[in-house]
Amino acid sequence: MADGTTTLVRRACASFLGELAEFYKVPTCGIRVLAARPLRVRERGTTELFGDYRADTRLIRVWMRTAVRKEVTSYGTFLSTLCHEFCHHLDFYKYEFPNSWHTRGFYERAGALYHCARGTAPKRLFWVPVAGGRWRINWPRTNDQARR
Ligand SMILES: [Zn+2]
């Protein structure tokens, strides 16, 4: 990742996703590793700032560079994005949900996968209720526990 070469990163991602697909007994998904993030990605399917996933084509796309400064994304952010997008894949192909929403359970699963893949201790996610019966992660509190 350090020199920003997408080819080797793509190969590593494909290998990792292949292992995950085998473990979870789901069809494999495709992977595209792209350079600079678009400032806005608007497409059908689930869209993230750092990556996206389409259930119809089973394709994950991840961006290696930040949109404005074109800097290479940190390893942690990149891996976290990859795990997040794979969890969308699991929602459709493992759990057979009709949709894949960013529920609290979704973030718990994505976090568990990330920490397992990285070999780091899982973090408890702290949640704050926001308008409309929704929730958001309290990142200061979630990250603070790691320092104790
Ligand atoms: Zn998502």
Tab-separated table of C-alpha atoms in Angstrom, residues 18-144:
chain	number	residue	atom	x	y	z
A	18	GLY	CA	-11.506	-15.679	-1.068
A	19	GLU	CA	-10.596	-17.002	2.389
A	20	LEU	CA	-13.604	-15.235	3.897
A	21	ALA	CA	-15.981	-16.598	1.253
A	22	GLU	CA	-14.721	-20.111	1.928
A	23	PHE	CA	-15.030	-19.674	5.684
A	24	TYR	CA	-18.558	-18.259	5.506
A	25	LYS	CA	-19.609	-20.614	2.692
A	26	VAL	CA	-20.791	-17.841	0.418
A	27	PRO	CA	-20.042	-17.148	-3.252
A	28	THR	CA	-16.871	-15.146	-3.765
A	29	CYS	CA	-17.155	-11.480	-4.550
A	30	GLY	CA	-15.151	-9.428	-6.989
A	31	ILE	CA	-12.801	-6.688	-5.900
A	32	ARG	CA	-11.648	-3.514	-7.557
A	33	VAL	CA	-9.002	-1.388	-5.914
A	34	LEU	CA	-9.177	2.145	-7.213
A	35	ALA	CA	-6.912	5.125	-6.761
A	36	ALA	CA	-8.392	8.411	-5.571
A	37	ARG	CA	-11.833	8.385	-4.014
A	38	PRO	CA	-14.517	10.244	-5.832
A	39	LEU	CA	-15.877	13.118	-3.829
A	40	ARG	CA	-19.336	11.708	-4.339
A	41	VAL	CA	-20.330	8.230	-5.346
A	42	ARG	CA	-23.904	7.812	-6.387
A	43	GLU	CA	-24.991	4.435	-7.586
A	44	ARG	CA	-27.573	1.848	-6.872
A	45	GLY	CA	-26.632	-0.257	-3.907
A	46	THR	CA	-24.844	0.566	-0.726
A	47	THR	CA	-22.501	3.458	-0.979
A	48	GLU	CA	-19.704	4.516	1.319
A	49	LEU	CA	-17.181	7.248	1.185
A	50	PHE	CA	-14.311	4.739	1.181
A	51	GLY	CA	-15.793	1.806	-0.650
A	52	ASP	CA	-18.983	0.295	-1.927
A	53	TYR	CA	-20.632	-3.004	-2.670
A	54	ARG	CA	-23.239	-4.084	-5.168
A	55	ALA	CA	-25.229	-7.197	-4.426
A	56	ASP	CA	-26.299	-7.754	-8.039
A	57	THR	CA	-22.746	-7.958	-9.361
A	58	ARG	CA	-21.163	-9.066	-6.034
A	59	LEU	CA	-18.490	-6.454	-6.539
A	60	ILE	CA	-16.621	-4.582	-3.834
A	61	ARG	CA	-14.807	-1.395	-4.756
A	62	VAL	CA	-12.340	0.228	-2.402
A	63	TRP	CA	-10.366	3.390	-2.852
A	64	MET	CA	-6.746	3.618	-1.834
A	65	ARG	CA	-6.340	7.357	-1.799
A	66	THR	CA	-8.139	10.229	-0.176
A	67	ALA	CA	-10.280	12.375	-2.463
A	68	VAL	CA	-8.699	15.746	-2.006
A	69	ARG	CA	-5.088	15.295	-0.941
A	70	LYS	CA	-4.636	11.982	-2.806
A	71	GLU	CA	-2.803	10.457	0.113
A	72	VAL	CA	-2.709	6.695	0.565
A	73	THR	CA	-5.347	5.585	3.062
A	74	SER	CA	-4.121	4.133	6.327
A	75	TYR	CA	-3.967	0.346	6.532
A	76	GLY	CA	-6.522	0.287	9.339
A	77	THR	CA	-9.038	2.395	7.440
A	78	PHE	CA	-8.549	0.362	4.291
A	79	LEU	CA	-8.968	-3.005	6.028
A	80	SER	CA	-11.931	-1.710	7.987
A	81	THR	CA	-13.585	-0.612	4.732
A	82	LEU	CA	-12.940	-3.976	3.126
A	83	CYS	CA	-14.474	-5.802	6.121
A	84	HIS	CA	-17.428	-3.415	6.105
A	85	GLU	CA	-18.145	-4.052	2.433
A	86	PHE	CA	-17.762	-7.807	2.877
A	87	CYS	CA	-20.376	-7.647	5.646
A	88	HIS	CA	-22.813	-6.203	3.090
A	89	HIS	CA	-22.020	-9.253	0.968
A	90	LEU	CA	-22.743	-11.514	3.968
A	91	ASP	CA	-26.069	-9.784	4.600
A	92	PHE	CA	-27.265	-10.823	1.146
A	93	TYR	CA	-25.524	-14.141	0.577
A	94	LYS	CA	-25.133	-15.592	4.066
A	95	TYR	CA	-28.076	-14.191	6.006
A	96	GLU	CA	-30.254	-13.724	2.910
A	97	PHE	CA	-31.558	-10.359	4.054
A	98	PRO	CA	-33.545	-8.535	1.376
A	99	ASN	CA	-31.464	-5.408	2.095
A	100	SER	CA	-28.278	-4.541	3.900
A	101	TRP	CA	-28.745	-1.643	6.271
A	102	HIS	CA	-26.257	0.080	8.529
A	103	THR	CA	-27.864	-1.236	11.676
A	104	ARG	CA	-26.121	-1.502	15.026
A	105	GLY	CA	-25.845	-5.239	14.446
A	106	PHE	CA	-24.198	-4.586	11.106
A	107	TYR	CA	-21.515	-2.417	12.688
A	108	GLU	CA	-20.998	-4.980	15.441
A	109	ARG	CA	-20.435	-7.708	12.824
A	110	ALA	CA	-18.138	-5.511	10.722
A	111	GLY	CA	-16.125	-4.554	13.820
A	112	ALA	CA	-15.824	-8.175	14.937
A	113	LEU	CA	-14.576	-9.213	11.491
A	114	TYR	CA	-12.071	-6.353	11.370
A	115	HIS	CA	-10.560	-7.122	14.764
A	116	CYS	CA	-10.468	-10.840	14.050
A	117	ALA	CA	-8.706	-10.200	10.715
A	118	ARG	CA	-6.253	-7.840	12.313
A	119	GLY	CA	-5.683	-9.912	15.408
A	120	THR	CA	-6.603	-7.041	17.700
A	121	ALA	CA	-8.925	-7.061	20.693
A	122	PRO	CA	-12.541	-6.327	19.762
A	123	LYS	CA	-13.823	-2.965	20.887
A	124	ARG	CA	-17.161	-2.501	22.500
A	125	LEU	CA	-19.120	0.010	20.445
A	126	PHE	CA	-20.844	2.774	22.379
A	127	TRP	CA	-24.008	4.147	20.814
A	128	VAL	CA	-25.839	7.439	21.044
A	129	PRO	CA	-29.476	7.767	20.019
A	130	VAL	CA	-30.098	10.435	17.392
A	131	ALA	CA	-33.260	11.795	15.777
A	132	GLY	CA	-35.725	9.479	14.083
A	133	GLY	CA	-35.014	6.432	16.233
A	134	ARG	CA	-31.562	6.123	14.736
A	135	TRP	CA	-28.215	5.586	16.385
A	136	ARG	CA	-24.690	6.657	15.775
A	137	ILE	CA	-21.424	5.366	17.195
A	138	ASN	CA	-19.921	7.483	19.940
A	139	TRP	CA	-16.367	7.326	18.605
A	140	PRO	CA	-14.653	9.296	21.366
A	141	ARG	CA	-16.079	6.945	23.975
A	142	THR	CA	-15.532	3.831	21.817
A	143	ASN	CA	-11.908	4.753	21.164
A	144	ASP	CA	-11.267	5.849	24.707
